[in-house]
Short mmCIF file of C-alpha atoms in Angstrom, two decimals:
data_model
loop_
_atom_site.label_atom_id
_atom_site.label_comp_id
_atom_site.label_asym_id
_atom_site.label_seq_id
_atom_site.Cartn_x
_atom_site.Cartn_y
_atom_site.Cartn_z
CA MET A 292 33.91 -33.95 -5.69
CA PRO A 293 33.39 -30.23 -6.91
CA THR A 294 30.06 -28.65 -6.05
CA MET A 295 27.70 -28.93 -8.97
CA PRO A 296 25.09 -26.30 -9.88
CA SER A 297 21.64 -26.90 -8.68
CA THR A 298 18.93 -28.30 -10.75
CA ALA A 299 17.26 -24.81 -11.27
CA THR A 300 20.70 -23.33 -12.30
CA ARG A 301 21.52 -26.22 -14.77
CA LYS A 302 17.95 -25.83 -16.30
CA ALA A 303 18.44 -22.15 -16.74
CA MET A 304 21.80 -22.58 -18.30
CA THR A 305 20.47 -25.30 -20.66
CA THR A 306 17.63 -23.06 -21.57
CA THR A 307 19.80 -20.08 -22.45
CA GLY A 308 22.27 -22.28 -24.28
CA CYS A 309 24.97 -21.34 -21.77
CA GLY A 310 26.21 -24.74 -21.19
CA ALA A 311 26.67 -25.40 -24.93
CA ARG A 312 28.54 -22.04 -25.41
CA ALA A 313 30.84 -22.71 -22.45
CA THR A 314 31.95 -26.01 -23.86
CA GLN A 315 32.46 -24.68 -27.33
CA SER A 316 34.47 -21.69 -26.22
CA SER A 317 36.75 -23.58 -23.83
CA THR A 318 39.26 -24.34 -26.64
CA ALA A 319 38.99 -20.97 -28.23
CA ILE A 320 39.56 -19.21 -24.96
CA GLY A 321 42.37 -21.27 -23.75
CA SER A 322 45.98 -20.03 -24.48
CA SER A 323 48.47 -21.96 -26.68
CA SER A 324 50.18 -23.16 -23.51
CA HIS A 325 46.85 -24.72 -22.21
CA ARG A 326 47.47 -27.85 -20.27
CA PRO A 327 44.57 -30.27 -19.38
CA THR A 328 43.29 -29.93 -15.90
CA ARG A 329 43.29 -32.87 -13.54
CA ALA A 330 39.70 -33.48 -14.47
CA GLN A 331 40.81 -33.95 -18.18
CA ARG A 332 43.92 -36.21 -17.44
CA PRO A 333 43.49 -39.83 -18.30
CA GLY A 334 42.33 -41.95 -15.48
CA SER A 335 40.55 -39.03 -13.63
CA SER A 336 36.98 -39.76 -12.48
CA LEU A 337 36.08 -36.15 -12.13
CA PRO A 338 33.93 -34.52 -14.73
CA SER A 339 35.54 -32.25 -17.35
CA MET A 340 34.85 -28.58 -16.83
CA PRO A 341 36.40 -25.75 -18.90
CA VAL A 342 37.95 -23.14 -16.48
CA THR A 343 41.10 -21.87 -18.27
CA VAL A 344 41.09 -18.28 -19.61
CA ARG A 345 43.53 -16.24 -21.60
CA GLN A 346 44.85 -12.89 -20.70
CA ARG A 347 43.81 -9.70 -22.46
CA SER A 348 44.80 -6.16 -21.91
CA GLY A 349 41.77 -5.50 -19.81
CA GLY A 350 42.58 -8.48 -17.41
CA PRO A 351 41.55 -12.08 -17.14
CA LEU A 352 38.19 -13.09 -18.61
CA ARG A 353 35.75 -14.95 -16.47
CA ALA A 354 35.53 -18.74 -17.18
CA PRO A 355 32.75 -19.50 -19.56
CA PHE A 356 30.88 -21.67 -16.88
CA GLU A 357 31.08 -18.82 -14.41
CA GLN A 358 29.79 -16.31 -16.99
CA CYS A 359 26.78 -18.73 -17.64
CA LEU A 360 26.32 -19.20 -13.80
CA LEU A 361 26.21 -15.39 -13.10
CA ALA A 362 23.86 -14.77 -16.07
CA SER A 363 21.58 -17.57 -14.83
CA ILE A 364 21.50 -16.25 -11.25
CA ASP A 365 20.70 -12.61 -12.52
CA GLY A 366 17.81 -14.14 -14.62
CA MET A 367 16.47 -15.89 -11.74
CA ALA A 368 16.63 -12.80 -9.42
CA GLN A 369 14.72 -10.81 -12.19
CA ASP A 370 11.98 -13.71 -12.16
CA GLY A 371 11.88 -13.34 -8.41
CA ARG A 372 11.24 -9.67 -8.57
CA VAL A 373 8.47 -10.10 -11.17
CA ARG A 374 6.82 -12.79 -9.02
CA GLN A 375 6.98 -10.55 -5.94
CA GLU A 376 5.34 -7.49 -7.93
CA ARG A 377 2.72 -9.86 -9.10
CA ALA A 378 2.02 -11.08 -5.52
CA VAL A 379 1.70 -7.43 -4.39
CA ALA A 380 -0.69 -6.55 -7.23
CA THR A 381 -2.84 -9.71 -6.49
CA ARG A 382 -3.10 -8.73 -2.85
CA ALA A 383 -4.23 -5.28 -3.64
CA ALA A 384 -6.82 -6.54 -6.08
CA LEU A 385 -8.15 -8.90 -3.42
CA ILE A 386 -8.33 -6.25 -0.83
CA GLU A 387 -10.26 -4.06 -3.30
CA ALA A 388 -12.71 -6.82 -4.01
CA ALA A 389 -13.07 -7.58 -0.39
CA ALA A 390 -13.85 -3.87 0.24
CA ALA A 391 -16.59 -3.99 -2.27
CA GLU A 392 -18.01 -7.18 -0.68
CA PHE A 393 -17.99 -5.69 2.90
CA ASP A 394 -19.34 -2.34 1.72
CA GLU A 395 -22.30 -3.99 0.10
CA ARG A 396 -23.05 -6.80 2.45
CA GLY A 397 -21.47 -6.01 5.79
CA TYR A 398 -19.16 -8.29 7.80
CA VAL A 399 -21.69 -10.92 8.61
CA GLY A 400 -23.18 -11.09 4.99
CA ALA A 401 -19.81 -11.03 3.23
CA SER A 402 -18.04 -14.43 2.22
CA MET A 403 -14.73 -15.53 0.99
CA ASP A 404 -16.45 -17.04 -2.01
CA GLY A 405 -17.96 -13.57 -2.75
CA VAL A 406 -14.52 -11.96 -2.51
CA ALA A 407 -12.98 -14.56 -4.84
CA GLU A 408 -15.84 -14.10 -7.37
CA ARG A 409 -15.38 -10.32 -7.35
CA ALA A 410 -11.64 -10.57 -7.83
CA GLY A 411 -12.08 -13.13 -10.60
CA MET A 412 -9.64 -15.51 -8.83
CA THR A 413 -9.85 -18.92 -7.38
CA LYS A 414 -10.44 -19.47 -3.60
CA GLY A 415 -7.02 -21.16 -3.59
CA ALA A 416 -5.34 -17.83 -4.57
CA LEU A 417 -7.39 -15.96 -2.07
CA TYR A 418 -6.41 -18.25 0.75
CA PHE A 419 -2.87 -18.10 -0.20
CA HIS A 420 -2.83 -14.41 0.83
CA PHE A 421 -5.51 -14.34 3.52
CA ARG A 422 -6.31 -17.10 6.01
CA SER A 423 -9.91 -16.03 6.86
CA LYS A 424 -12.66 -13.47 6.41
CA ALA A 425 -11.43 -11.67 9.56
CA ASP A 426 -7.82 -11.69 8.19
CA ILE A 427 -8.85 -9.92 4.90
CA ALA A 428 -11.15 -7.55 6.72
CA GLY A 429 -8.28 -6.45 8.91
CA ALA A 430 -6.35 -5.80 5.72
CA VAL A 431 -9.14 -3.61 4.52
CA ILE A 432 -9.24 -1.61 7.68
CA ALA A 433 -5.41 -1.25 7.54
CA ARG A 434 -5.60 -0.10 3.96
CA GLN A 435 -8.48 2.36 4.81
CA ASP A 436 -6.21 3.93 7.51
CA GLU A 437 -3.32 4.24 5.13
CA ILE A 438 -5.43 6.02 2.50
CA SER A 439 -7.11 8.41 5.15
CA ARG A 440 -3.64 9.33 6.61
CA HIS A 441 -2.45 10.25 3.02
CA TYR A 442 -5.37 12.50 2.57
CA ALA A 443 -4.68 14.15 5.94
CA GLU A 444 -0.94 14.73 4.80
CA VAL A 445 -2.23 16.21 1.61
CA ALA A 446 -4.69 18.49 3.57
CA ALA A 447 -1.83 19.69 5.82
CA ALA A 448 0.49 20.43 2.92
CA ARG A 449 -1.98 22.68 1.10
CA SER A 450 -3.19 24.65 4.10
CA SER A 451 -2.01 28.06 5.39
CA SER A 452 -3.52 27.58 8.89
CA PRO A 453 -4.51 24.93 11.38
CA LEU A 454 -8.25 25.44 10.82
CA GLU A 455 -7.84 25.48 7.16
CA SER A 456 -6.04 22.23 7.50
CA LEU A 457 -9.02 20.83 9.43
CA MET A 458 -11.35 21.89 6.72
CA TRP A 459 -9.31 20.22 4.03
CA MET A 460 -9.14 17.14 6.09
CA SER A 461 -12.98 17.01 6.35
CA GLN A 462 -13.14 17.66 2.48
CA GLY A 463 -10.85 14.60 2.16
CA VAL A 464 -13.06 12.55 4.42
CA ALA A 465 -16.12 13.33 2.27
CA THR A 466 -14.24 12.62 -0.89
CA GLN A 467 -13.02 9.25 0.52
CA MET A 468 -16.57 8.21 1.49
CA THR A 469 -17.91 8.95 -1.95
CA ARG A 470 -15.16 7.73 -4.03
CA GLU A 471 -13.02 5.17 -2.16
CA VAL A 472 -14.75 1.91 -1.55
CA VAL A 473 -11.80 0.69 0.53
CA VAL A 474 -12.39 3.64 2.97
CA ARG A 475 -16.24 3.16 3.03
CA ALA A 476 -15.72 -0.55 3.83
CA GLY A 477 -13.06 0.11 6.38
CA ILE A 478 -15.13 2.62 8.39
CA ARG A 479 -18.13 0.29 8.22
CA LEU A 480 -16.08 -2.67 9.46
CA ALA A 481 -14.60 -0.53 12.32
CA ALA A 482 -17.99 0.40 13.51
CA ASP A 483 -19.58 -3.08 13.12
CA PRO A 484 -20.18 -4.76 16.47
CA ASN A 485 -20.27 -8.08 14.69
CA ALA A 486 -16.67 -7.75 13.45
CA ARG A 487 -14.94 -7.67 16.86
CA GLU A 488 -12.81 -10.63 15.96
CA ILE A 489 -11.11 -8.55 13.27
CA PRO A 490 -7.25 -7.99 14.02
CA ARG A 491 -6.68 -4.28 13.87
CA GLU A 492 -5.58 -1.09 15.47
CA HIS A 493 -8.61 1.13 15.90
CA PRO A 494 -8.22 4.12 13.49
CA TYR A 495 -10.51 6.43 15.59
CA GLU A 496 -7.81 6.83 18.23
CA HIS A 497 -5.42 8.30 15.63
CA TRP A 498 -8.11 10.71 14.52
CA VAL A 499 -8.93 11.90 18.01
CA GLU A 500 -5.33 12.57 18.59
CA HIS A 501 -4.68 14.20 15.25
CA THR A 502 -7.82 16.56 15.65
CA ALA A 503 -6.64 17.54 19.23
CA ASP A 504 -3.19 18.38 17.87
CA ILE A 505 -4.71 20.67 15.14
CA ILE A 506 -6.88 22.46 17.72
CA ARG A 507 -3.88 22.85 19.92
CA ARG A 508 -1.99 24.55 17.14
CA ALA A 509 -5.06 26.72 16.24
CA ILE A 510 -5.12 27.95 19.82
CA SER A 511 -1.41 28.97 19.43
CA ALA A 512 -2.25 30.70 16.18
CA GLY A 513 -4.98 32.65 17.77
CA GLU A 514 -7.72 31.04 15.67
CA VAL A 515 -9.45 29.09 18.48
CA ASP A 516 -10.37 30.44 21.88
CA PRO A 517 -7.84 29.22 24.50
CA SER A 518 -10.67 28.14 26.96
CA TRP A 519 -11.34 25.12 24.65
CA ASP A 520 -9.70 21.89 25.74
CA PRO A 521 -7.95 20.34 22.51
CA GLU A 522 -8.43 16.81 23.90
CA LEU A 523 -12.04 17.36 24.49
CA VAL A 524 -12.61 18.77 21.04
CA GLY A 525 -10.89 15.75 19.58
CA HIS A 526 -13.10 13.36 21.48
CA VAL A 527 -16.35 15.39 20.33
CA VAL A 528 -15.37 16.19 16.64
CA SER A 529 -14.15 12.80 15.53
CA PRO A 530 -17.49 10.92 16.64
CA ALA A 531 -19.54 13.81 15.34
CA VAL A 532 -17.97 13.58 11.86
CA ALA A 533 -18.38 9.76 11.89
CA GLY A 534 -22.00 10.11 12.89
CA VAL A 535 -22.65 12.57 10.06
CA GLN A 536 -21.19 10.10 7.65
CA MET A 537 -23.31 7.11 9.01
CA VAL A 538 -26.60 9.06 8.99
CA SER A 539 -25.94 10.52 5.49
CA ASP A 540 -25.22 6.93 4.24
CA MET A 541 -28.34 5.35 5.73
CA LEU A 542 -30.75 8.14 4.73
CA HIS A 543 -29.44 9.57 1.52
CA ASP A 544 -26.77 7.18 0.23
CA ARG A 545 -24.15 10.07 1.08
CA ALA A 546 -25.86 12.39 -1.42
CA ASP A 547 -26.03 15.24 1.24
CA LEU A 548 -22.67 14.42 2.93
CA TYR A 549 -20.94 17.67 2.07
CA ASP A 550 -23.96 19.74 3.03
CA ARG A 551 -24.17 18.00 6.50
CA LEU A 552 -20.45 18.38 7.22
CA GLN A 553 -20.65 22.14 6.25
CA GLU A 554 -23.48 22.51 8.73
CA LEU A 555 -21.58 20.62 11.42
CA TRP A 556 -18.49 22.82 11.11
CA THR A 557 -20.34 25.99 10.78
CA MET A 558 -21.74 25.28 14.28
CA LEU A 559 -18.52 24.09 15.76
CA LEU A 560 -16.19 26.87 14.34
CA SER A 561 -18.63 29.50 15.18
CA ALA A 562 -18.52 28.48 18.91
CA MET A 563 -14.72 27.80 19.08
CA ALA A 564 -13.31 30.60 16.86
CA THR A 565 -11.82 33.78 18.19
CA ASP A 566 -13.25 37.15 17.45
CA ARG A 567 -10.87 37.75 14.57
CA THR A 568 -11.33 34.40 13.02
CA ARG A 569 -15.19 34.17 13.30
CA ALA A 570 -15.58 36.34 10.26
CA ASP A 571 -13.58 33.80 8.28
CA VAL A 572 -15.83 30.91 9.16
CA PRO A 573 -17.96 30.90 5.85
CA ARG A 574 -14.82 30.92 3.75
CA LEU A 575 -13.36 27.90 5.80
CA VAL A 576 -16.55 25.89 5.67
CA ALA A 577 -16.85 26.44 1.94
CA ILE A 578 -13.64 24.37 1.49
CA ILE A 579 -15.91 21.36 2.00
CA HIS A 580 -17.58 20.89 -1.30
CA PRO A 581 -18.02 18.07 -3.89
CA GLY A 582 -15.30 19.33 -6.28
CA ASP A 583 -11.90 17.84 -6.98
CA ALA A 584 -10.12 20.06 -4.39
CA GLY A 585 -8.41 18.18 -1.60
CA THR A 586 -8.29 14.94 -3.70
CA PRO A 587 -4.83 13.38 -4.06
CA GLY A 588 -4.00 12.73 -7.78
CA GLU A 589 -3.32 9.36 -8.97
CA ALA A 590 0.50 9.93 -8.60
CA ASP A 591 -0.07 10.77 -4.95
CA THR A 592 -2.19 7.79 -4.05
CA PRO A 593 -0.27 5.57 -1.68
CA GLY A 594 0.79 2.27 -3.21
#
């Protein structure tokens, strides 16, 4: 027996009218010397299927059934891509909704019901993408780290020196904390002692290493006194910046975040900078301000 198309393929062919066109065109396409296939001969139990084609200058034409089959497969592939894009968009919307839930209520107070309600989706749709509250919290932290790394890349690209890169990175941190709910939620979750069950890679380790690398390059560039240990600076600076964020959030809802970061960096840079760089500290610290500078545009936002 010949292999017949699947139910989905036959349905797609029927919907598009391919099956009818293939049958109608079998006689027109066939040559004058067309002879019935075995399936068409009297006494044959096999189904009739038009497969004969005539020659043209451009070469043999595909059989009508094959044309329909290929068109149907292509259509199903396009449908698959649309479904995949929709699933990605749904997952992103759920992460955004979960971030708002965690940012407002914390890990313990947040609920899957609250996430579904914020996203305007059913719990079934939510559980299709995330198995538990810990699972979606881990996705929020991962997305926060992705966004923060992107801001750091933008900071490095627009800087002319290592210390300037560090200031643009701090500017990006303040911008994220005031404008990016995913970043606020991710940082809050990472510091929450009640959220130890969340599957994650701790983002602070990356920032300690990244800061140490920048200080190492600043020493080579003659901006930072070589007596400073880059690893020590990384381990001090990253928690200090995180602490400034936390206190600003608790006391003033982040309204003074830029000012507090400027004060922190004025103290640190004044202590670490070489004599030739110390006079440039006010200009460097002034990079941290509540404007749009250092903010990636929509086209630059990681998808």
